[in-house]
PDB file of C-alpha atoms and ligand atoms in Angstrom:
ATOM      1  CA  UNK A 335     -13.551-176.640  48.821  1.00  0.00           C
ATOM      2  CA  UNK A 336     -13.465-173.217  50.454  1.00  0.00           C
ATOM      3  CA  UNK A 337     -15.242-170.245  48.932  1.00  0.00           C
ATOM      4  CA  UNK A 338     -13.253-167.252  47.774  1.00  0.00           C
ATOM      5  CA  UNK A 339     -14.950-164.076  48.912  1.00  0.00           C
ATOM      6  CA  UNK A 340     -14.231-160.409  48.309  1.00  0.00           C
ATOM      7  CA  UNK A 341     -16.388-158.063  50.383  1.00  0.00           C
ATOM      8  CA  UNK A 342     -16.440-154.283  50.218  1.00  0.00           C
ATOM      9  CA  UNK A 343     -17.143-152.562  53.513  1.00  0.00           C
ATOM     10  CA  UNK A 344     -18.289-149.071  52.639  1.00  0.00           C
ATOM     11  CA  UNK A 345     -18.270-148.026  56.332  1.00  0.00           C
ATOM     12  CA  UNK A 346     -19.926-144.597  56.960  1.00  0.00           C
ATOM     13  CA  UNK A 347     -19.378-143.400  53.390  1.00  0.00           C
ATOM     14  CA  UNK A 348     -21.788-142.488  50.584  1.00  0.00           C
ATOM     15  CA  UNK A 349     -25.220-140.921  50.876  1.00  0.00           C
ATOM     16  CA  UNK A 350     -28.092-142.324  48.803  1.00  0.00           C
ATOM     17  CA  UNK A 351     -27.249-140.703  45.430  1.00  0.00           C
ATOM     18  CA  UNK A 352     -23.582-141.597  45.895  1.00  0.00           C
ATOM     19  CA  UNK A 353     -24.549-145.155  46.720  1.00  0.00           C
ATOM     20  CA  UNK A 354     -26.719-145.367  43.612  1.00  0.00           C
ATOM     21  CA  UNK A 355     -23.878-144.025  41.480  1.00  0.00           C
ATOM     22  CA  UNK A 356     -21.399-146.534  42.904  1.00  0.00           C
ATOM     23  CA  UNK A 357     -23.844-149.388  42.284  1.00  0.00           C
ATOM     24  CA  UNK A 358     -24.261-148.265  38.662  1.00  0.00           C
ATOM     25  CA  UNK A 359     -20.467-148.331  38.309  1.00  0.00           C
ATOM     26  CA  UNK A 360     -20.272-151.760  39.929  1.00  0.00           C
ATOM     27  CA  UNK A 361     -22.809-153.165  37.500  1.00  0.00           C
ATOM     28  CA  UNK A 362     -20.597-152.037  34.616  1.00  0.00           C
ATOM     29  CA  UNK A 363     -17.611-154.026  35.864  1.00  0.00           C
ATOM     30  CA  UNK A 364     -16.721-157.459  34.549  1.00  0.00           C
ATOM     31  CA  UNK A 365     -15.932-160.310  36.898  1.00  0.00           C
ATOM     32  CA  UNK A 366     -13.340-162.796  35.716  1.00  0.00           C
ATOM     33  CA  UNK A 367     -12.696-164.553  39.033  1.00  0.00           C
ATOM     34  CA  UNK A 368     -14.771-167.102  40.933  1.00  0.00           C
ATOM     35  CA  UNK A 369     -15.056-164.970  44.086  1.00  0.00           C
ATOM     36  CA  UNK A 370     -18.332-164.375  45.854  1.00  0.00           C
ATOM     37  CA  UNK A 371     -18.707-160.603  45.806  1.00  0.00           C
ATOM     38  CA  UNK A 372     -20.371-158.643  48.586  1.00  0.00           C
ATOM     39  CA  UNK A 373     -20.852-154.981  49.426  1.00  0.00           C
ATOM     40  CA  UNK A 374     -21.865-153.496  52.765  1.00  0.00           C
ATOM     41  CA  UNK A 375     -23.583-150.102  52.499  1.00  0.00           C
ATOM     42  CA  UNK A 376     -24.627-148.132  55.550  1.00  0.00           C
ATOM     43  CA  UNK A 377     -28.058-148.925  57.033  1.00  0.00           C
ATOM     44  CA  UNK A 378     -29.938-146.059  55.375  1.00  0.00           C
ATOM     45  CA  UNK A 379     -28.930-147.349  51.929  1.00  0.00           C
ATOM     46  CA  UNK A 380     -29.249-151.076  52.516  1.00  0.00           C
ATOM     47  CA  UNK A 381     -32.750-151.522  51.125  1.00  0.00           C
ATOM     48  CA  UNK A 382     -32.118-149.427  48.056  1.00  0.00           C
ATOM     49  CA  UNK A 383     -28.826-151.244  47.406  1.00  0.00           C
ATOM     50  CA  UNK A 384     -30.489-154.605  47.896  1.00  0.00           C
ATOM     51  CA  UNK A 385     -33.200-153.745  45.370  1.00  0.00           C
ATOM     52  CA  UNK A 386     -30.707-152.380  42.860  1.00  0.00           C
ATOM     53  CA  UNK A 387     -28.454-155.455  43.075  1.00  0.00           C
ATOM     54  CA  UNK A 388     -31.039-158.210  43.466  1.00  0.00           C
ATOM     55  CA  UNK A 389     -30.609-159.491  39.898  1.00  0.00           C
ATOM     56  CA  UNK A 390     -26.812-159.237  40.070  1.00  0.00           C
ATOM     57  CA  UNK A 391     -24.075-161.499  41.423  1.00  0.00           C
ATOM     58  CA  UNK A 392     -23.288-159.002  44.170  1.00  0.00           C
ATOM     59  CA  UNK A 393     -24.655-159.775  47.631  1.00  0.00           C
ATOM     60  CA  UNK A 394     -25.651-156.844  49.815  1.00  0.00           C
ATOM     61  CA  UNK A 395     -24.629-157.331  53.444  1.00  0.00           C
ATOM     62  CA  UNK A 396     -24.963-155.317  56.664  1.00  0.00           C
ATOM     63  CA  UNK A 397     -22.118-153.740  58.623  1.00  0.00           C
ATOM     64  CA  UNK A 398     -23.550-154.472  62.062  1.00  0.00           C
ATOM     65  CA  UNK A 399     -26.675-155.479  63.989  1.00  0.00           C
ATOM     66  CA  UNK A 400     -28.004-155.726  67.530  1.00  0.00           C
ATOM     67  CA  UNK A 401     -28.390-159.032  69.362  1.00  0.00           C
ATOM     68  CA  UNK A 402     -31.952-158.475  70.580  1.00  0.00           C
ATOM     69  CA  UNK A 403     -34.932-159.486  68.454  1.00  0.00           C
ATOM     70  CA  UNK A 404     -36.717-156.175  69.034  1.00  0.00           C
ATOM     71  CA  UNK A 405     -37.471-153.703  71.795  1.00  0.00           C
ATOM     72  CA  UNK A 406     -36.239-150.531  73.442  1.00  0.00           C
ATOM     73  CA  UNK A 407     -32.815-150.215  71.822  1.00  0.00           C
ATOM     74  CA  UNK A 408     -32.940-146.765  70.264  1.00  0.00           C
ATOM     75  CA  UNK A 409     -30.868-146.486  67.122  1.00  0.00           C
ATOM     76  CA  UNK A 410     -30.315-150.202  66.694  1.00  0.00           C
ATOM     77  CA  UNK A 411     -31.239-152.717  63.980  1.00  0.00           C
ATOM     78  CA  UNK A 412     -32.118-156.391  64.518  1.00  0.00           C
ATOM     79  CA  UNK A 413     -31.364-159.526  62.524  1.00  0.00           C
ATOM     80  CA  UNK A 414     -35.070-159.880  61.777  1.00  0.00           C
ATOM     81  CA  UNK A 415     -35.161-156.361  60.294  1.00  0.00           C
ATOM     82  CA  UNK A 416     -32.201-157.169  58.056  1.00  0.00           C
ATOM     83  CA  UNK A 417     -33.780-160.437  56.962  1.00  0.00           C
ATOM     84  CA  UNK A 418     -37.060-158.685  56.219  1.00  0.00           C
ATOM     85  CA  UNK A 419     -35.384-156.612  53.489  1.00  0.00           C
ATOM     86  CA  UNK A 420     -33.523-159.617  52.116  1.00  0.00           C
ATOM     87  CA  UNK A 421     -30.128-159.196  53.787  1.00  0.00           C
ATOM     88  CA  UNK A 422     -28.663-162.604  54.689  1.00  0.00           C
ATOM     89  CA  UNK A 423     -25.157-161.730  55.859  1.00  0.00           C
ATOM     90  CA  UNK A 424     -23.801-159.392  58.521  1.00  0.00           C
ATOM     91  CA  UNK A 425     -20.316-158.170  59.406  1.00  0.00           C
ATOM     92  CA  UNK A 426     -19.699-158.440  63.156  1.00  0.00           C
ATOM     93  CA  UNK A 427     -16.732-157.518  65.323  1.00  0.00           C
ATOM     94  CA  UNK A 428     -15.108-154.979  63.040  1.00  0.00           C
ATOM     95  CA  UNK A 429     -12.255-153.271  64.869  1.00  0.00           C
ATOM     96  CA  UNK A 430     -13.986-149.904  64.503  1.00  0.00           C
ATOM     97  CA  UNK A 431     -17.019-151.327  66.348  1.00  0.00           C
ATOM     98  CA  UNK A 432     -14.707-152.718  69.011  1.00  0.00           C
ATOM     99  CA  UNK A 433     -12.683-149.498  69.372  1.00  0.00           C
ATOM    100  CA  UNK A 434     -15.312-146.735  69.037  1.00  0.00           C
ATOM    101  CA  UNK A 435     -18.443-148.518  70.297  1.00  0.00           C
ATOM    102  CA  UNK A 436     -16.914-150.653  73.028  1.00  0.00           C
ATOM    103  CA  UNK A 437     -17.958-153.946  71.494  1.00  0.00           C
ATOM    104  CA  UNK A 438     -16.485-156.741  73.599  1.00  0.00           C
ATOM    105  CA  UNK A 439     -16.006-160.421  72.863  1.00  0.00           C
ATOM    106  CA  UNK A 440     -18.963-161.216  75.141  1.00  0.00           C
ATOM    107  CA  UNK A 441     -21.256-158.807  73.318  1.00  0.00           C
ATOM    108  CA  UNK A 442     -20.062-160.165  69.981  1.00  0.00           C
ATOM    109  CA  UNK A 443     -20.813-163.726  71.066  1.00  0.00           C
ATOM    110  CA  UNK A 444     -24.419-162.624  71.654  1.00  0.00           C
ATOM    111  CA  UNK A 445     -24.587-160.929  68.260  1.00  0.00           C
ATOM    112  CA  UNK A 446     -23.161-164.018  66.552  1.00  0.00           C
ATOM    113  CA  UNK A 447     -25.769-166.193  68.270  1.00  0.00           C
ATOM    114  CA  UNK A 448     -28.572-163.830  67.259  1.00  0.00           C
ATOM    115  CA  UNK A 449     -27.483-163.799  63.618  1.00  0.00           C
ATOM    116  CA  UNK A 450     -27.063-167.587  63.433  1.00  0.00           C
ATOM    117  CA  UNK A 451     -30.433-168.096  65.115  1.00  0.00           C
ATOM    118  CA  UNK A 452     -31.967-166.291  62.138  1.00  0.00           C
ATOM    119  CA  UNK A 453     -29.944-168.388  59.676  1.00  0.00           C
ATOM    120  CA  UNK A 454     -27.817-165.451  58.728  1.00  0.00           C
ATOM    121  CA  UNK A 455     -24.206-165.725  57.653  1.00  0.00           C
ATOM    122  CA  UNK A 456     -21.641-163.877  59.780  1.00  0.00           C
ATOM    123  CA  UNK A 457     -18.412-162.297  58.614  1.00  0.00           C
ATOM    124  CA  UNK A 458     -16.614-162.241  61.957  1.00  0.00           C
ATOM    125  CA  UNK A 459     -13.745-159.734  62.185  1.00  0.00           C
ATOM    126  CA  UNK A 460     -10.838-159.681  64.607  1.00  0.00           C
ATOM    127  CA  UNK A 461      -7.201-158.655  64.694  1.00  0.00           C
ATOM    128  CA  UNK A 462      -4.430-157.374  66.869  1.00  0.00           C
ATOM    129  CA  UNK A 463      -3.294-153.807  67.484  1.00  0.00           C
ATOM    130  CA  UNK A 464       0.199-152.602  66.675  1.00  0.00           C
ATOM    131  CA  UNK A 465       1.355-152.852  70.297  1.00  0.00           C
ATOM    132  CA  UNK A 466       0.286-156.508  70.368  1.00  0.00           C
ATOM    133  CA  UNK A 467       2.327-157.282  67.282  1.00  0.00           C
ATOM    134  CA  UNK A 468       5.353-155.379  68.563  1.00  0.00           C
ATOM    135  CA  UNK A 469       5.129-157.371  71.800  1.00  0.00           C
ATOM    136  CA  UNK A 470       4.870-160.569  69.733  1.00  0.00           C
ATOM    137  CA  UNK A 471       1.499-161.187  71.339  1.00  0.00           C
ATOM    138  CA  UNK A 472      -0.566-161.080  68.144  1.00  0.00           C
ATOM    139  CA  UNK A 473      -1.356-164.793  68.012  1.00  0.00           C
ATOM    140  CA  UNK A 474      -2.573-164.821  71.624  1.00  0.00           C
ATOM    141  CA  UNK A 475      -4.832-161.826  70.995  1.00  0.00           C
ATOM    142  CA  UNK A 476      -6.332-163.312  67.849  1.00  0.00           C
ATOM    143  CA  UNK A 477      -6.828-166.720  69.472  1.00  0.00           C
ATOM    144  CA  UNK A 478      -8.631-165.159  72.421  1.00  0.00           C
ATOM    145  CA  UNK A 479     -10.877-163.032  70.176  1.00  0.00           C
ATOM    146  CA  UNK A 480     -11.914-166.122  68.220  1.00  0.00           C
ATOM    147  CA  UNK A 481     -12.311-168.383  71.250  1.00  0.00           C
ATOM    148  CA  UNK A 482     -14.287-165.867  73.312  1.00  0.00           C
ATOM    149  CA  UNK A 483     -16.797-165.028  70.610  1.00  0.00           C
ATOM    150  CA  UNK A 484     -17.086-168.291  68.665  1.00  0.00           C
ATOM    151  CA  UNK A 485     -15.910-171.355  70.557  1.00  0.00           C
ATOM    152  CA  UNK A 486     -19.230-171.882  72.327  1.00  0.00           C
ATOM    153  CA  UNK A 487     -20.695-172.775  68.897  1.00  0.00           C
ATOM    154  CA  UNK A 488     -21.332-176.281  67.586  1.00  0.00           C
ATOM    155  CA  UNK A 489     -19.129-177.327  64.693  1.00  0.00           C
ATOM    156  CA  UNK A 490     -22.141-177.234  62.352  1.00  0.00           C
ATOM    157  CA  UNK A 491     -22.523-173.482  62.950  1.00  0.00           C
ATOM    158  CA  UNK A 492     -19.303-172.801  61.069  1.00  0.00           C
ATOM    159  CA  UNK A 493     -20.980-173.376  57.715  1.00  0.00           C
ATOM    160  CA  UNK A 494     -22.430-169.900  58.293  1.00  0.00           C
ATOM    161  CA  UNK A 495     -19.233-168.259  59.565  1.00  0.00           C
ATOM    162  CA  UNK A 496     -16.635-166.435  57.493  1.00  0.00           C
ATOM    163  CA  UNK A 497     -13.576-165.152  59.358  1.00  0.00           C
ATOM    164  CA  UNK A 498     -11.891-161.856  58.563  1.00  0.00           C
ATOM    165  CA  UNK A 499      -8.431-161.215  59.977  1.00  0.00           C
ATOM    166  CA  UNK A 500      -7.810-157.481  60.048  1.00  0.00           C
ATOM    167  CA  UNK A 501      -4.703-156.292  61.869  1.00  0.00           C
ATOM    168  CA  UNK A 502      -5.792-152.940  63.295  1.00  0.00           C
ATOM    169  CA  UNK A 503      -2.478-151.314  62.346  1.00  0.00           C
ATOM    170  CA  UNK A 504      -3.164-152.064  58.679  1.00  0.00           C
ATOM    171  CA  UNK A 505      -6.713-150.688  58.450  1.00  0.00           C
ATOM    172  CA  UNK A 506      -6.934-147.462  56.473  1.00  0.00           C
ATOM    173  CA  UNK A 507      -3.248-146.778  57.072  1.00  0.00           C
ATOM    174  CA  UNK A 508      -1.829-147.793  53.711  1.00  0.00           C
ATOM    175  CA  UNK A 509       0.420-150.171  55.611  1.00  0.00           C
ATOM    176  CA  UNK A 510      -0.715-153.659  54.723  1.00  0.00           C
ATOM    177  CA  UNK A 511       0.461-156.837  56.402  1.00  0.00           C
ATOM    178  CA  UNK A 512       3.005-158.563  54.217  1.00  0.00           C
ATOM    179  CA  UNK A 513       1.653-161.592  52.354  1.00  0.00           C
ATOM    180  CA  UNK A 514       3.810-163.728  54.662  1.00  0.00           C
ATOM    181  CA  UNK A 515       2.398-162.091  57.805  1.00  0.00           C
ATOM    182  CA  UNK A 516      -1.127-162.656  56.498  1.00  0.00           C
ATOM    183  CA  UNK A 517      -0.394-166.282  55.587  1.00  0.00           C
ATOM    184  CA  UNK A 518       1.254-166.990  58.957  1.00  0.00           C
ATOM    185  CA  UNK A 519      -1.743-165.641  60.850  1.00  0.00           C
ATOM    186  CA  UNK A 520      -4.310-167.366  58.634  1.00  0.00           C
ATOM    187  CA  UNK A 521      -2.492-170.679  59.102  1.00  0.00           C
ATOM    188  CA  UNK A 522      -2.461-170.056  62.851  1.00  0.00           C
ATOM    189  CA  UNK A 523      -6.221-169.350  62.788  1.00  0.00           C
ATOM    190  CA  UNK A 524      -6.844-172.577  60.900  1.00  0.00           C
ATOM    191  CA  UNK A 525      -4.682-174.480  63.392  1.00  0.00           C
ATOM    192  CA  UNK A 526      -6.684-172.950  66.260  1.00  0.00           C
ATOM    193  CA  UNK A 527      -9.938-174.062  64.597  1.00  0.00           C
ATOM    194  CA  UNK A 528      -8.485-177.503  63.957  1.00  0.00           C
ATOM    195  CA  UNK A 529      -7.569-177.987  67.624  1.00  0.00           C
ATOM    196  CA  UNK A 530     -11.132-177.280  68.729  1.00  0.00           C
ATOM    197  CA  UNK A 531     -13.299-178.544  65.857  1.00  0.00           C
ATOM    198  CA  UNK A 532     -11.108-180.781  63.694  1.00  0.00           C
ATOM    199  CA  UNK A 533      -9.914-180.534  60.145  1.00  0.00           C
ATOM    200  CA  UNK A 534     -13.297-180.538  58.389  1.00  0.00           C
ATOM    201  CA  UNK A 535     -14.259-177.233  60.006  1.00  0.00           C
ATOM    202  CA  UNK A 536     -10.741-175.802  59.871  1.00  0.00           C
ATOM    203  CA  UNK A 537     -10.361-176.511  56.168  1.00  0.00           C
ATOM    204  CA  UNK A 538     -13.825-175.392  55.119  1.00  0.00           C
ATOM    205  CA  UNK A 539     -14.018-171.955  56.786  1.00  0.00           C
ATOM    206  CA  UNK A 540     -13.083-169.073  54.490  1.00  0.00           C
ATOM    207  CA  UNK A 541     -10.603-166.677  56.087  1.00  0.00           C
ATOM    208  CA  UNK A 542     -10.433-163.203  54.546  1.00  0.00           C
ATOM    209  CA  UNK A 543      -7.647-160.691  55.005  1.00  0.00           C
ATOM    210  CA  UNK A 544      -8.459-157.009  55.532  1.00  0.00           C
ATOM    211  CA  UNK A 545      -6.242-153.966  55.883  1.00  0.00           C
ATOM    212  CA  UNK A 546      -5.111-151.661  53.057  1.00  0.00           C
ATOM    213  CA  UNK A 547      -5.754-154.194  50.297  1.00  0.00           C
ATOM    214  CA  UNK A 548      -5.395-152.387  46.959  1.00  0.00           C
ATOM    215  CA  UNK A 549      -5.310-153.433  43.303  1.00  0.00           C
ATOM    216  CA  UNK A 550      -1.502-153.284  43.494  1.00  0.00           C
ATOM    217  CA  UNK A 551      -1.077-155.725  46.388  1.00  0.00           C
ATOM    218  CA  UNK A 552      -4.188-157.932  46.210  1.00  0.00           C
ATOM    219  CA  UNK A 553      -2.795-160.623  43.918  1.00  0.00           C
ATOM    220  CA  UNK A 554       0.212-161.345  46.090  1.00  0.00           C
ATOM    221  CA  UNK A 555      -1.845-161.482  49.294  1.00  0.00           C
ATOM    222  CA  UNK A 556      -4.549-163.658  47.691  1.00  0.00           C
ATOM    223  CA  UNK A 557      -1.922-166.053  46.315  1.00  0.00           C
ATOM    224  CA  UNK A 558      -1.235-167.342  49.822  1.00  0.00           C
ATOM    225  CA  UNK A 559      -2.824-170.743  50.449  1.00  0.00           C
ATOM    226  CA  UNK A 560      -4.771-169.840  53.596  1.00  0.00           C
ATOM    227  CA  UNK A 561      -6.016-166.460  52.344  1.00  0.00           C
ATOM    228  CA  UNK A 562      -9.461-166.964  50.828  1.00  0.00           C
ATOM    229  CA  UNK A 563     -10.222-163.383  49.868  1.00  0.00           C
ATOM    230  CA  UNK A 564     -10.446-159.942  51.366  1.00  0.00           C
ATOM    231  CA  UNK A 565     -12.513-157.471  53.322  1.00  0.00           C
ATOM    232  CA  UNK A 566     -11.881-154.216  51.529  1.00  0.00           C
ATOM    233  CA  UNK A 567     -12.436-150.703  52.914  1.00  0.00           C
ATOM    234  CA  UNK A 568     -11.113-147.661  51.054  1.00  0.00           C
ATOM    235  CA  UNK A 569     -10.474-149.423  47.752  1.00  0.00           C
ATOM    236  CA  UNK A 570     -14.074-150.706  47.692  1.00  0.00           C
ATOM    237  CA  UNK A 571     -15.376-147.175  47.176  1.00  0.00           C
ATOM    238  CA  UNK A 572     -14.229-147.099  43.549  1.00  0.00           C
ATOM    239  CA  UNK A 573     -15.833-149.746  41.338  1.00  0.00           C
ATOM    240  CA  UNK A 574     -12.779-150.203  39.106  1.00  0.00           C
ATOM    241  CA  UNK A 575     -10.408-150.630  42.041  1.00  0.00           C
ATOM    242  CA  UNK A 576     -12.817-152.979  43.773  1.00  0.00           C
ATOM    243  CA  UNK A 577     -13.158-155.198  40.719  1.00  0.00           C
ATOM    244  CA  UNK A 578      -9.410-155.175  40.158  1.00  0.00           C
ATOM    245  CA  UNK A 579      -9.265-156.733  43.642  1.00  0.00           C
ATOM    246  CA  UNK A 580     -12.214-159.070  42.998  1.00  0.00           C
ATOM    247  CA  UNK A 581     -10.444-160.305  39.875  1.00  0.00           C
ATOM    248  CA  UNK A 582      -7.094-160.716  41.616  1.00  0.00           C
ATOM    249  CA  UNK A 583      -8.175-163.917  43.325  1.00  0.00           C
TER     250      UNK A 583
HETATM  251  O1  G3H B1943     -13.492-153.513  56.595  1.00  0.00           O
HETATM  252  C1  G3H B1943     -12.485-153.208  55.956  1.00  0.00           C
HETATM  253  C2  G3H B1943     -11.232-152.961  56.614  1.00  0.00           C
HETATM  254  O2  G3H B1943     -11.378-152.209  57.751  1.00  0.00           O
HETATM  255  C3  G3H B1943     -10.103-152.528  55.720  1.00  0.00           C
HETATM  256  O3  G3H B1943     -10.162-151.161  55.442  1.00  0.00           O
HETATM  257  O4  G3H B1943      -9.092-151.418  53.209  1.00  0.00           O
HETATM  258  O5  G3H B1943      -9.538-149.146  54.146  1.00  0.00           O
HETATM  259  O6  G3H B1943      -7.747-150.597  55.131  1.00  0.00           O
HETATM  260  P1  G3H B1943      -9.069-150.534  54.422  1.00  0.00           P
END
């Protein structure tokens, strides 16, 4: 049985008081779905958020990390540092990291390995750009992103992997993939996993959709059989909207 997950990626939004206020609002929301709920504050607010939510059902996760254990990597944060404050899950491969910080599949493979080596869970993001979709090359792009960063792993590693399909053209644009486009790609991802690892892995990995998910469209997207939840950006910054999405699954 796959887990349903709804994760809020707060990106580079909210200073400390704003983060505290959002957490207070989140705690006042009521969950009526069975989804695992996660939020990803920026690094400076991770510890405070973790402390504030430690008795709650909301998991605090990181938006990124470095692959090295420690050393001369100014400005970076290691898996061990995240673990030391209680963070167990990290988002890797977000399209904004790929586009603005030149994160390649090879680099991401190293980050995935480093996180798994510390028994962390990885939410691994990928997705095609608009030009890829227009050229009908979206499946090839997604397959290569997954293969290059993950297919060196043993099958057993996938118990700690969550996949997040985020078409770049749908992120923050208000233009979401149609539920059918999301379903088609998620089924393709599962087929790709099945070909390499077999049906046990393919059927047990949760695949989230991300890209302009809102309270108004979440239910229809989440109703698709291969969509196991969402990675939510803008709509995760308001507690009521976020929980409308959490409760849509
Ligand atoms: O990580 C979240 C995604 O980038 C989606 O962002 O919901 O603002 O489109 P968005």
